[in-house]
Coordinates of C-alpha atoms in Angstrom, one line a residue:
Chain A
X1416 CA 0.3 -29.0 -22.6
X1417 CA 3.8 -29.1 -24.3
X1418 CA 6.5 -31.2 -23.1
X1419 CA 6.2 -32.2 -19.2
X1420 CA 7.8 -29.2 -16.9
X1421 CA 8.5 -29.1 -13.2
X1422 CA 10.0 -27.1 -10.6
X1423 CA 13.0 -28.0 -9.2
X1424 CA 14.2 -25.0 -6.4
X1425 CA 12.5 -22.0 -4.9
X1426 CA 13.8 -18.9 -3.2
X1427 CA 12.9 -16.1 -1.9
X1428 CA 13.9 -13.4 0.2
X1429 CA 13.1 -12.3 3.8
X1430 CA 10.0 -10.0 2.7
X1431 CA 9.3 -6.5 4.2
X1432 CA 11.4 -3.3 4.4
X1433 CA 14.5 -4.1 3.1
X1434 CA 16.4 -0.9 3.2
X1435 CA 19.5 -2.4 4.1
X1436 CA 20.5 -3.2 0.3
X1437 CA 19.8 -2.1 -3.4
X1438 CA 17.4 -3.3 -5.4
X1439 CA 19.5 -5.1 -7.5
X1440 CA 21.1 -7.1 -3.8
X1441 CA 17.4 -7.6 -3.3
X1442 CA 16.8 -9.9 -6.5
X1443 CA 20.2 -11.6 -6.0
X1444 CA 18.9 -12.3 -2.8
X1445 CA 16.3 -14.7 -4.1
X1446 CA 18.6 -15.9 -7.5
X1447 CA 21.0 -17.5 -4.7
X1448 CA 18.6 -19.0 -2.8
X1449 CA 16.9 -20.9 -6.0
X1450 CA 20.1 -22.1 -7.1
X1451 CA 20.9 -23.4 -4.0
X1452 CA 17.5 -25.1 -3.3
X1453 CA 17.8 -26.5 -6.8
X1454 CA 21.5 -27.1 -6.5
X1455 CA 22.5 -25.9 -9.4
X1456 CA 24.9 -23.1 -10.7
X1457 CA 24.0 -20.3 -13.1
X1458 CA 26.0 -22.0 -16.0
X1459 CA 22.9 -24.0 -16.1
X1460 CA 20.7 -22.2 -16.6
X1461 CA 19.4 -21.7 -20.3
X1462 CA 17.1 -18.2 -20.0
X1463 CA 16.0 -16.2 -17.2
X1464 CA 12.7 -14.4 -17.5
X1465 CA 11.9 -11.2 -15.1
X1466 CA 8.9 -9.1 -14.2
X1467 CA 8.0 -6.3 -11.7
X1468 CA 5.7 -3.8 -11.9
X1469 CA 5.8 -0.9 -13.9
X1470 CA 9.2 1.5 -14.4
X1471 CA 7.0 4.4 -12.4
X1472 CA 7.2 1.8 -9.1
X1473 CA 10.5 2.2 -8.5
X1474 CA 11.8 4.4 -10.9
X1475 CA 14.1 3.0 -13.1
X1476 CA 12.7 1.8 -16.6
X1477 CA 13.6 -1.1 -17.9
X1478 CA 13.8 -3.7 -14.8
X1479 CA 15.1 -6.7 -17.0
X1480 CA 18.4 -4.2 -18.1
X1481 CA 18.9 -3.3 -14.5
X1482 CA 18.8 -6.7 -12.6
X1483 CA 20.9 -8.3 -15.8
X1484 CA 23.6 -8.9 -13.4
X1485 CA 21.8 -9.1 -10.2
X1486 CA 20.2 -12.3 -11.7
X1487 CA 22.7 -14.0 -13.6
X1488 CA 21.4 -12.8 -17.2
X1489 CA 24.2 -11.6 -18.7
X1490 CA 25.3 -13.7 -21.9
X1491 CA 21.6 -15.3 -21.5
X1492 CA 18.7 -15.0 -22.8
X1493 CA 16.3 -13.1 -21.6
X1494 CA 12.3 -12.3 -21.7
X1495 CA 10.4 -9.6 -19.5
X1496 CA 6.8 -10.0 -18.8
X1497 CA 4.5 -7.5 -16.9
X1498 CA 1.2 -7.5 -16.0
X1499 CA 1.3 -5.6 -12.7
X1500 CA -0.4 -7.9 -9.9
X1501 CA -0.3 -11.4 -12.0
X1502 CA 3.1 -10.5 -13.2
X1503 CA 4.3 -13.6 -10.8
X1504 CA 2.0 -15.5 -12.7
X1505 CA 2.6 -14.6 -16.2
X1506 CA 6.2 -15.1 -15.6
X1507 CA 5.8 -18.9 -14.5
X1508 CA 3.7 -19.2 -17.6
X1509 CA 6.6 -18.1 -19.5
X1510 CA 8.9 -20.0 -17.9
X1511 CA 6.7 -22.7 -18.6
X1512 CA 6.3 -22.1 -22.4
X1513 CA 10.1 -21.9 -22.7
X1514 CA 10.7 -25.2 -21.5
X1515 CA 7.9 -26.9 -22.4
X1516 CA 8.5 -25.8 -26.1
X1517 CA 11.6 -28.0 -25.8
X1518 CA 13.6 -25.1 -26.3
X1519 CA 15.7 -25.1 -23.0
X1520 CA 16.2 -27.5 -20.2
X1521 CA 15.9 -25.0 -17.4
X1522 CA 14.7 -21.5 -16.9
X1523 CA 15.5 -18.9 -14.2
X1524 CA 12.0 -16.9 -13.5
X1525 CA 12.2 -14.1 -11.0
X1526 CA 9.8 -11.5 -9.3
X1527 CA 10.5 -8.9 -7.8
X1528 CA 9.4 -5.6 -5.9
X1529 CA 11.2 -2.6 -3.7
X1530 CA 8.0 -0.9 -2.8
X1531 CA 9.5 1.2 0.1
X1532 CA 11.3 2.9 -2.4
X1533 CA 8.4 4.4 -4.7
X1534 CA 4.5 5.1 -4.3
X1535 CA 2.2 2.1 -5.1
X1536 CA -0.8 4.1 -5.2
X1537 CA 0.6 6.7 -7.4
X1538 CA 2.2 3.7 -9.7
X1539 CA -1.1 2.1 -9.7
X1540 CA -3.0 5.0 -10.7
X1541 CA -1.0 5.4 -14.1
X1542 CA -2.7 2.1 -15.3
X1543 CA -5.9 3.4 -15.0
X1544 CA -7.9 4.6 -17.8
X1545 CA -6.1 8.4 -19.0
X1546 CA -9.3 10.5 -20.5
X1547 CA -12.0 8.9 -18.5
X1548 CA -11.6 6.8 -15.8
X1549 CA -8.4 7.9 -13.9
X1550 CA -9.6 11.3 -12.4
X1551 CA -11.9 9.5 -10.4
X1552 CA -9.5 6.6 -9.1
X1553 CA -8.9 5.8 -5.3
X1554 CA -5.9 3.3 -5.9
X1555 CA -6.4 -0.7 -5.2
X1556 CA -8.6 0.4 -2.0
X1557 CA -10.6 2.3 -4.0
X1558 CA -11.4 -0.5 -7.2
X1559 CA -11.3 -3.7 -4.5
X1560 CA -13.9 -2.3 -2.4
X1561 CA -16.3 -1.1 -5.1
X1562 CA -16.1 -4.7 -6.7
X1563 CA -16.8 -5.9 -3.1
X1564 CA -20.0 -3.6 -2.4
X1565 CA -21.0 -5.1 -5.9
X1566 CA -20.7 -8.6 -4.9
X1567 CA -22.4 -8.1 -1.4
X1568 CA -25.2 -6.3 -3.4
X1569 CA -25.7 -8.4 -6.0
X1570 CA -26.1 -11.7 -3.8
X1571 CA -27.6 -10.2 -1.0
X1572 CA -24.9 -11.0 1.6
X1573 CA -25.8 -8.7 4.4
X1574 CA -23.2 -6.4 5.5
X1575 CA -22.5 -8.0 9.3
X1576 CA -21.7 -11.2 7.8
X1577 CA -19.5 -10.1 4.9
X1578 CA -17.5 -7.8 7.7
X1579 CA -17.6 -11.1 10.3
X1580 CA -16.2 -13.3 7.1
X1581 CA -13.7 -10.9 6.1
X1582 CA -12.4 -10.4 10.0
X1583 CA -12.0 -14.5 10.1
X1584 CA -10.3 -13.8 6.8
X1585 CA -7.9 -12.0 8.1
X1586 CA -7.0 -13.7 11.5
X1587 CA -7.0 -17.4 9.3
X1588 CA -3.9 -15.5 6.9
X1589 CA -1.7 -13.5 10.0
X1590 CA -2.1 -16.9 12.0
X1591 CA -1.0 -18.8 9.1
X1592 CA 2.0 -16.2 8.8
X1593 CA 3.4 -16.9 12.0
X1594 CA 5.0 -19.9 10.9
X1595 CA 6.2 -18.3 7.5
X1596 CA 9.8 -17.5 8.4
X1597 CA 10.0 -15.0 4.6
X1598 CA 6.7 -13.4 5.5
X1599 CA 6.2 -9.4 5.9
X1600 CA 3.5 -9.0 8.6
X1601 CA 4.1 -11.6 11.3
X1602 CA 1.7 -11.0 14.1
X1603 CA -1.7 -12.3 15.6
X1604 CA -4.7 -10.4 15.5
X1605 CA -7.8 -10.9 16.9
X1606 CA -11.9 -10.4 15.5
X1607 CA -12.0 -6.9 17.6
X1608 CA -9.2 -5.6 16.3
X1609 CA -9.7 -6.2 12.7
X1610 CA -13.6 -4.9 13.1
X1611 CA -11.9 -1.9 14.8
X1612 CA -8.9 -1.1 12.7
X1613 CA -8.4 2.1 11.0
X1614 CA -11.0 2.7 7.8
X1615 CA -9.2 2.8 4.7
X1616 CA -12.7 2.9 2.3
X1617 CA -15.2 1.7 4.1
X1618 CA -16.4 -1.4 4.8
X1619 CA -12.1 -2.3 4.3
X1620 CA -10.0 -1.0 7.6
X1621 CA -6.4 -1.7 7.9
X1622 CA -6.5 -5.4 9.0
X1623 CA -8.4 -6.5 5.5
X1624 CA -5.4 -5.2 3.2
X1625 CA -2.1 -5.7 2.4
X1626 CA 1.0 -4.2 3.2
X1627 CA 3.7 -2.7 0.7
X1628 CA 6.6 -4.9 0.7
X1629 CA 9.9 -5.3 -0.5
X1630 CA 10.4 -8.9 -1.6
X1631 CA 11.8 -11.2 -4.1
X1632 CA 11.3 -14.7 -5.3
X1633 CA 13.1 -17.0 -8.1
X1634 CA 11.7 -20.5 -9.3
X1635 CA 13.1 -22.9 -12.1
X1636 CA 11.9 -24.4 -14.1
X1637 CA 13.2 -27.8 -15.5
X1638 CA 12.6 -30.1 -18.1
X1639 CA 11.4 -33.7 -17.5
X1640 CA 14.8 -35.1 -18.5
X1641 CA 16.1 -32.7 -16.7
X1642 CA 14.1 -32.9 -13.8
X1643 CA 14.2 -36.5 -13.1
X1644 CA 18.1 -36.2 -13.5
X1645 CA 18.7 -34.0 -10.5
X1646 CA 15.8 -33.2 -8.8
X1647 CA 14.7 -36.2 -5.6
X1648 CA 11.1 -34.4 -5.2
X1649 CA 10.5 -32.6 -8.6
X1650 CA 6.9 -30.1 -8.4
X1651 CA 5.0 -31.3 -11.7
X1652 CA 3.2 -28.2 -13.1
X1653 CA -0.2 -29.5 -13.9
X1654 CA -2.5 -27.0 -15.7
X1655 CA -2.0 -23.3 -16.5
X1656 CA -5.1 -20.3 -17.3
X1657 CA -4.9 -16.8 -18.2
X1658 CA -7.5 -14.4 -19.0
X1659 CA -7.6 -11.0 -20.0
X1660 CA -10.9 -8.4 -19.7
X1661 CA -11.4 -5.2 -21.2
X1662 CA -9.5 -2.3 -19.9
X1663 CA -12.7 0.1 -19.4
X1664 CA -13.6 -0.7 -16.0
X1665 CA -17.5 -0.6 -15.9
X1666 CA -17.4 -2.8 -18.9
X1667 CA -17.3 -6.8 -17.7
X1668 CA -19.5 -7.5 -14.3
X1669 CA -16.4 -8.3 -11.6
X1670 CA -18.8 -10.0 -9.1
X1671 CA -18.8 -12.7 -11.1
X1672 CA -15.7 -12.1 -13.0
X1673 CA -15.2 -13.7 -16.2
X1674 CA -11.2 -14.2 -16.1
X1675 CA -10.9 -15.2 -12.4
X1676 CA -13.6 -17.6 -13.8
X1677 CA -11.9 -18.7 -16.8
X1678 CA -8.5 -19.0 -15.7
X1679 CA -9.2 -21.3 -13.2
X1680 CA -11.5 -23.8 -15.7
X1681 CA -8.9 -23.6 -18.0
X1682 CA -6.0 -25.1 -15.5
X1683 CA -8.5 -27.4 -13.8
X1684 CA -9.0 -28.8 -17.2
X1685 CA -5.3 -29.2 -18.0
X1686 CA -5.0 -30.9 -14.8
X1687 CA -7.9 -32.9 -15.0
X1688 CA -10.0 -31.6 -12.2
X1689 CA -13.3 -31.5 -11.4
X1690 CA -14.6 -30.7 -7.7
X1691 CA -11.4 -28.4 -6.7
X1692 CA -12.6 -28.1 -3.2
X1693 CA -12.6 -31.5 -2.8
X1694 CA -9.2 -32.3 -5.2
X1695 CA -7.3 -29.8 -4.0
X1696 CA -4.8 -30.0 -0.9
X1697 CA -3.8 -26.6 -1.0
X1698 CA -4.6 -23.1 -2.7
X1699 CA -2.4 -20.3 -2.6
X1700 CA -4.3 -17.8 -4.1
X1701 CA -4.0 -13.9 -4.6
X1702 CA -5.3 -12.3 -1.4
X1703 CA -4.7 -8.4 -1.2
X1704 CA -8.0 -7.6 0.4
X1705 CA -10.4 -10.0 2.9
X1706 CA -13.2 -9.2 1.1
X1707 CA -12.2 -9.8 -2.6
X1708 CA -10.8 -13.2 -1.3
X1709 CA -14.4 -14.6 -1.1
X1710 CA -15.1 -13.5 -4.6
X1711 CA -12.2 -15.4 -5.9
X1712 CA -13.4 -18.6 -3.7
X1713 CA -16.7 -18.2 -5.8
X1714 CA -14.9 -17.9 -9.2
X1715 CA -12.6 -21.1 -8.5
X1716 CA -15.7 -23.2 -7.7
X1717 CA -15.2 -24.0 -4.0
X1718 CA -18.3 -22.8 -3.1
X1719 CA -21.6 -21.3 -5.1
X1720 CA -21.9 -18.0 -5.9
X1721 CA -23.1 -15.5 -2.9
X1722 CA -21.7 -18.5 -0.7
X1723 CA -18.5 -17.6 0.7
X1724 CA -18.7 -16.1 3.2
X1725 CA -20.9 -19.2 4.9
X1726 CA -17.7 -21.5 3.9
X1727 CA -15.4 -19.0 6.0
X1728 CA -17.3 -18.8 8.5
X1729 CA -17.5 -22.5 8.7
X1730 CA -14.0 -22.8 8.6
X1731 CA -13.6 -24.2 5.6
X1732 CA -10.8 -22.5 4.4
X1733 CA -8.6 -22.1 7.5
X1734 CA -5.3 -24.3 7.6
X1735 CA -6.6 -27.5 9.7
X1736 CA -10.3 -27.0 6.9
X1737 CA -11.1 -28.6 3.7
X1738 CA -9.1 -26.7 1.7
X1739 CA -6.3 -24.9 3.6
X1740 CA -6.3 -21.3 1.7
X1741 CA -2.6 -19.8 2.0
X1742 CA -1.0 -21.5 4.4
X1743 CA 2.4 -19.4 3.3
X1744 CA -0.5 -16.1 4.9
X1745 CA -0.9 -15.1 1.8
X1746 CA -0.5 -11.4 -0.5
X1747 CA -2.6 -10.1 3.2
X1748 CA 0.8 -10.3 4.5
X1749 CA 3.3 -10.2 2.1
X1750 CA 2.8 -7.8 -0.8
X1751 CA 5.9 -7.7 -3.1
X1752 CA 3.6 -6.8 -6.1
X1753 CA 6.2 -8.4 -9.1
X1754 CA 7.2 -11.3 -7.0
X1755 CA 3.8 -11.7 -5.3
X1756 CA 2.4 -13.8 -8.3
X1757 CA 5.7 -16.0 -8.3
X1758 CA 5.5 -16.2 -4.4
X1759 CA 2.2 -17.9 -4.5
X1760 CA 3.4 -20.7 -7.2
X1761 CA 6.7 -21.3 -4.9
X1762 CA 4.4 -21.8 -1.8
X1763 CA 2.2 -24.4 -3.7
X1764 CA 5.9 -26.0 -5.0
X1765 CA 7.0 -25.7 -1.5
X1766 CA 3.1 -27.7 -0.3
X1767 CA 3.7 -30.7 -2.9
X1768 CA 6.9 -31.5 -2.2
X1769 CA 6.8 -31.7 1.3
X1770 CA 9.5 -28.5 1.9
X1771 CA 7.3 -26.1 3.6
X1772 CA 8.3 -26.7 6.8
X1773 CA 6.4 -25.5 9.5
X1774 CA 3.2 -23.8 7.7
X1775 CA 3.3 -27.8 5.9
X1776 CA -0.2 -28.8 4.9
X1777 CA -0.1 -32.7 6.2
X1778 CA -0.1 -34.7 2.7
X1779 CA -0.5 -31.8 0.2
X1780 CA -0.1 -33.6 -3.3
X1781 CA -1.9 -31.2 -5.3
X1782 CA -2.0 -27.1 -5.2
X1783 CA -3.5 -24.1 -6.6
X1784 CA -1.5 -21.0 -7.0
X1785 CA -3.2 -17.8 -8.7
X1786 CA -2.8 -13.6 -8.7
X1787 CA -4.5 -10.8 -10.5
X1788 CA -3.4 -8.2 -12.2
X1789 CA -4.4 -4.4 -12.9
X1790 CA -7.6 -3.1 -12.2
X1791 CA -9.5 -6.3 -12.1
X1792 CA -8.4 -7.0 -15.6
X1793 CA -6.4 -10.0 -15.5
X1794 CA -6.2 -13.4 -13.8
X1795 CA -3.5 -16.4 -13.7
X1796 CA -3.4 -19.7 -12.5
X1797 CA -1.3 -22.3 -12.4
X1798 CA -1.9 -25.9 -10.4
X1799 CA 1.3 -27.9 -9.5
X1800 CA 1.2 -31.8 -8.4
X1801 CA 3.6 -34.5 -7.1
X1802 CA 3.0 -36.5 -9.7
X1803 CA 3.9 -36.2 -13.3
Chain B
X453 CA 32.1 0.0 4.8
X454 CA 29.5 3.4 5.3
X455 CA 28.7 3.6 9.1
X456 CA 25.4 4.5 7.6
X457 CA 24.4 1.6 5.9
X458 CA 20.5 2.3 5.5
X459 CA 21.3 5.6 3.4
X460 CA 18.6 6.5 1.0
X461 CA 18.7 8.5 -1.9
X462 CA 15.9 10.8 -2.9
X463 CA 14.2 11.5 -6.0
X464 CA 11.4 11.9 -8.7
X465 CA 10.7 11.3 -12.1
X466 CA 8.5 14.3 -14.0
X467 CA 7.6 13.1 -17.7
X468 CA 5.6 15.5 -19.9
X469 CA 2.8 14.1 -22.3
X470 CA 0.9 15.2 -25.0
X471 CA -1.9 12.3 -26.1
X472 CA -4.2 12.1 -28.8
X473 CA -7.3 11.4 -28.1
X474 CA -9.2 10.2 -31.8
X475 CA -12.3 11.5 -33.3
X476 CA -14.5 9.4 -31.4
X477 CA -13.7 10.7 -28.1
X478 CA -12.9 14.4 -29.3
X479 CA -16.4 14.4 -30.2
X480 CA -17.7 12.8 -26.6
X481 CA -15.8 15.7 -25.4
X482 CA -17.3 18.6 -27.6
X483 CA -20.7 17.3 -26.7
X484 CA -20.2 17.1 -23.1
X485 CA -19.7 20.7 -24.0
X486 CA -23.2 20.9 -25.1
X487 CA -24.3 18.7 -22.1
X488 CA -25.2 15.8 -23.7
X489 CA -24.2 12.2 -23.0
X490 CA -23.3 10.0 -25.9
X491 CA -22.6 6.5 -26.7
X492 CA -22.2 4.7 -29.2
X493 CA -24.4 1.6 -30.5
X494 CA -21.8 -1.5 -31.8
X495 CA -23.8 -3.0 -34.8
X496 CA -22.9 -6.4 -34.0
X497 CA -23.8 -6.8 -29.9
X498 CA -26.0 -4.2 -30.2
X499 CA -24.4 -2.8 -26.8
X500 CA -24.7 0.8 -26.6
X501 CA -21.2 1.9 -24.2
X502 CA -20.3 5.3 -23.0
X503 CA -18.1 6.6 -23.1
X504 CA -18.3 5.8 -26.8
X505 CA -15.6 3.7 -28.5
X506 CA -14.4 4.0 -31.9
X507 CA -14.6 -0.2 -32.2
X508 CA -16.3 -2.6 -30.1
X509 CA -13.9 -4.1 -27.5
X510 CA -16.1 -7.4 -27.9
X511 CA -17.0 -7.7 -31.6
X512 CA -13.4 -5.8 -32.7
X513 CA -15.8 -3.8 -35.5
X514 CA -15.9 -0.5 -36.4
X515 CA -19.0 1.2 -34.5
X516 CA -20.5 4.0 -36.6
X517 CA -23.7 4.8 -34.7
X518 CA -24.0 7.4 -31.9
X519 CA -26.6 7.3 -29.7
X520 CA -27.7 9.8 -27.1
X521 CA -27.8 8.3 -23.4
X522 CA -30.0 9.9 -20.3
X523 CA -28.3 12.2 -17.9
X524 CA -29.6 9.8 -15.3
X525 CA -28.7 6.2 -14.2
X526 CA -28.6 3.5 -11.5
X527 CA -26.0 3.4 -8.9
X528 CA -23.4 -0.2 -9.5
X529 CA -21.1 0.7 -6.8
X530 CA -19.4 3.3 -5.2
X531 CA -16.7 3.9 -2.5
X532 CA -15.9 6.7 0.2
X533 CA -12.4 8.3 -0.6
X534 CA -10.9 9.8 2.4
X535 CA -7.6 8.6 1.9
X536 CA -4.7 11.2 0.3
X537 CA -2.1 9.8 -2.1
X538 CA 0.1 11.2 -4.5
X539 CA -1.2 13.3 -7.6
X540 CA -4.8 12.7 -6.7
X541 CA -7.2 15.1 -9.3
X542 CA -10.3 15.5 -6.6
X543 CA -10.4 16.8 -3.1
X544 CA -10.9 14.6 -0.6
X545 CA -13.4 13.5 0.6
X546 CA -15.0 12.5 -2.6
X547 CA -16.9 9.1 -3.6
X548 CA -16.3 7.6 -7.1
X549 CA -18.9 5.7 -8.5
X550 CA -20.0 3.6 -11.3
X551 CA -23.4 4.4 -12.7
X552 CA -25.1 2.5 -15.5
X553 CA -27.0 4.8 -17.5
X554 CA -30.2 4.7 -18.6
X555 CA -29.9 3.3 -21.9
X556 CA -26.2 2.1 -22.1
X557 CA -25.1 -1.4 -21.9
X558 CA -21.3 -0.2 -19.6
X559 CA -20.7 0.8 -16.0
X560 CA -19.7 5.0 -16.6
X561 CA -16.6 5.9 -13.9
X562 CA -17.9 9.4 -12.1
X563 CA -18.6 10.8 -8.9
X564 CA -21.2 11.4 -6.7
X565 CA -21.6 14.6 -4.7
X566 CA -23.9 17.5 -4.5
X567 CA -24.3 16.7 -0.7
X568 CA -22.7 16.7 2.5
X569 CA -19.4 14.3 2.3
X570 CA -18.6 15.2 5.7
X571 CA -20.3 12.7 7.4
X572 CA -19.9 9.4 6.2
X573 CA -23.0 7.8 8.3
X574 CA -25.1 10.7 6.3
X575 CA -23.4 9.9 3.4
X576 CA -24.5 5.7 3.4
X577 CA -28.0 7.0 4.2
X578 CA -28.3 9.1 0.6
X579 CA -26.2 7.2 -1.2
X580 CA -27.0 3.7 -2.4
X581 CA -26.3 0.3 -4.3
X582 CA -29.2 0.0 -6.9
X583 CA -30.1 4.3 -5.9
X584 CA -31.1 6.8 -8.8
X585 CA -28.1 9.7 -9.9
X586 CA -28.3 13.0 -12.1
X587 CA -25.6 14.5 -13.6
X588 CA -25.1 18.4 -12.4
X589 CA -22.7 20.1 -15.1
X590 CA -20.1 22.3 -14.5
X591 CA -20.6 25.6 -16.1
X592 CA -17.6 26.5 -17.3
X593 CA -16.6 24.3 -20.3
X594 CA -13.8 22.7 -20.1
X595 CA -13.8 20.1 -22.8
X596 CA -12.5 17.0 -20.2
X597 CA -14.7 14.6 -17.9
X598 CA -15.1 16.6 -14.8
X599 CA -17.4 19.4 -17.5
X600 CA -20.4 17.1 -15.7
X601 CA -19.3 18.1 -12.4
X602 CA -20.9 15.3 -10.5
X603 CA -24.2 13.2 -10.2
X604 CA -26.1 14.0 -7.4
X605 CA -28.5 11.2 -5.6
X606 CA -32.4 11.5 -6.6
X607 CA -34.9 11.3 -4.8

């Protein structure tokens, strides 16, 4: 695992449409926030590492030269990562490495996203396959549901109960949303309205997906030396997984989906866990779309395969169940693709240490955070703790 | 201070490419010409993918073997598009697929159509998880993907 590394500040800004500023006021946004939850000054910090979606999001190549003020870079260090939804991710592994390696005390790592001011579908479509495989694409809605018709097929999970599992889905994350003060979508919806919601690609209507959000977040990253000198509740990062798959979609079966899979035996390992449903306080995982939720609940071993949905409906993932699943209401309502990643792992930080005010899981020692990336490709995790 | 502090600026970025494409799938393409389907057959794995690739994404070795896969295949999933967004190649409505081919060893990205997309309760009645498909060629040449036009549902 490297040297011991925690987090000692979070930030992030008020997510949704966010024409009021710049992009570059956006990330700032976020920067001051960290700094001041960490209470620290940008003369401390060692390296800053970035990532956002690709240059065709928002139009300006090269996100890690334009935010070079907006997040204190300049005369620093700096790394960019980008792997589209798991960018937040990848970035807190980076972060990680750096200070892990011993090589810096602590690390700025910010996400970010302005999606109001590009087309996501469009942007998404230029990662897909040139020759072959894009002519035929339908965006996220199109890849997410076709991987969720495959799951339902391939376990035999008849279509009412996936739809009545996804509708819970959804009403569980907008509740839990309500008391997320940074959150996008804030409102309540009910069974009806989310069976009766507009068709996007059918079975998913409007209430099972996402919105496009402007958002940023920043974390740091400390040393243990560090840490313990000026942080009172320090989040200890306790295992890390990353997997990739093969960019031909068709090629690797994503009903069972050997990254998801991986990544999350990988960090259990690190962190030396074994029945997560029952270890885990918390999991803020990567939720774009209801349905692929309960895939991702299969893959991280809280339930068997072809199971899910009988663990939602049971309740089992709701915020007063088991295992509370995004408390924060998740990437269903707050999608600020670079930062969404990042988001997830400041939520968990935010669980462990007690600072998540009202959407606080009573107790949470011990959380998941996770996102995906590109068209099903690749999956992060990383699993923070209150103890060292 | 602008009174008009929301003020947007409009915009759009128009890049020209020209990308090689490699023996391997120049000659995918020049067959399609000739409407046949081929993979190729890694020597390691033994997995015969289409479309063909010049190594094997799994084994990382050369692959030297083509082999010729059926025009027909089973149905893995498929979706409904109905939904416009920017630059989209096909017409909506349109449903794209993924089709395992008899005797390949990969999902294969395509369409289906050759029926009435109109209605989409018709549409889930014809088209199904696990159902047979055909490809139909165009018959015009074109030397790109959409020279098999579609695969149409079997009986």
């Amino acid at each position: 695992m490297g040297n011991a590394v925690a987090i000692i500040g979070t930030g992030q800004t008020k997510h949704g449409r966010r024409q009021d500023l710049c992009y570059p006021e956006l990330v700032r946004e976020s920067v001051t926030a960290a700094l001041e939850d960490a209470g620290i000054t940008l003369q401390d910090i060692d390296g800053v590492v970035l990532g956002t979606m690709p240059s065709m999001m928002e139009g300006v190549s090269s996100t890690h030269f334009y935010f070079a003020e907006a997040m204190g870079a300049v005369r620093k260090p700096v790394l960019k990562v980008e792997t589209c939804g798991s960018t937040g991710q990848s970035i807190g592994h980076c972060g990680f490495y750096w200070v892990a390696s011993g090589m810096a005390d602590l690390v700025l790592v910010v996400g970010s996203e302005k999606m109001s001011e590009g087309d996501g579908q469009a942007t998404m479509t230029t990662v897909f396959e040139p020759f072959f495989q894009k002519t035929f694409a339908a965006g996220a809605p199109g890849v997410f549901t076709m991987q969720s018709m495959e799951w339902m097929y391939r376990f035999k999970i008849p279509e009412e109960k996936g739809r009545e599992a996804a509708a819970q889905i959804s009403m569980s994350n907008h509740d839990n949303a309500m008391d997320n003060p940074h959150a996008h979508i804030r409102m309540r919806v009910t069974m009806e309205e989310v069976m009766n919601a507009r068709i996007i690609t059918y079975p998913v209507r409007l209430l099972d997906v996402c919105p496009a959000s402007d958002g940023a977040c920043a974390v740091i990253f400390a040393s243990e030396r560090m840490a313990k000198k000026i942080c009172k509740k320090p989040a200890w990062i306790k295992g890390i997984g990353f997997r990739g798959e093969e960019f031909f979609y068709g090629e690797s079966d994503k009903s069972i989906w050997m990254s998801a899979t991986e990544a999350a035996k990988e960090a259990y390992q690190q962190a030396g866990i074994q029945d997560p449903l029952k270890e885990l306080d918390v999991a803020e995982i990567y939720n774009p779309f209801t349905y692929q939720e309960m895939i991702f609940y299969e893959c991280f071993g809280f339930c068997p395969r072809g199971k899910a949905p009988d663990y939602v409906l049971k309740g089992t993932f709701r915020k007063e169940g088991q295992l509370p699943c995004c408390p924060s209401g998740g990437t269903l309502c707050t999608n600020p693709i670079g930062a969404t990643g990042l988001i997830r792992l400041a939520e968990a930080a935010l669980q462990v240490t007690g600072k998540a005010g009202a959407r606080q899981v009573d107790g949470a020692r011990l959380a998941m955070s996770h996102a995906m990336g590109g068209v099903d490709q690749f999956n992060g995790v990383t699993i923070v703790g209150a103890e060292m | 201070m602008s009174k008009d502090e929301n003020r947007i600026v409009k915009g759009q970025v128009k890049v020209p490419y020209e990308m090689a494409l490699g023996r391997t799938w120049s000659y995918f393409l020049d067959c399609l010409k000739e409407e046949k389907i081929m993979g190729k057959k890694c020597g390691k794995c033994s997995r015969v993918l289409v479309p063909p690739r010049s190594f094997c994404p799994r084994c990382f070795q050369d692959i030297e073997q083509w082999v010729e896969v059926s025009q027909e295949g089973v149905v893995e999933t498929w979706v409904y598009v109905n939904m416009p967004f920017f630059a989209q190649e096909l017409k909506i409505p349109f449903i794209s697929a993924q089709i395992r081919l008899d005797g390949s060893n990969t999902g294969f990205t395509h369409q289906i159509a050759g029926i009435d997309l109109s209605d989409f309760d018709q549409v889930r009645k014809t088209v199904k998880l696990g159902g047979r498909v055909r490809a139909i060629w165009r018959s015009e040449k074109k030397g790109s993907i959409l020279d098999i036009a579609y695969f149409e549902p079997v009986e």
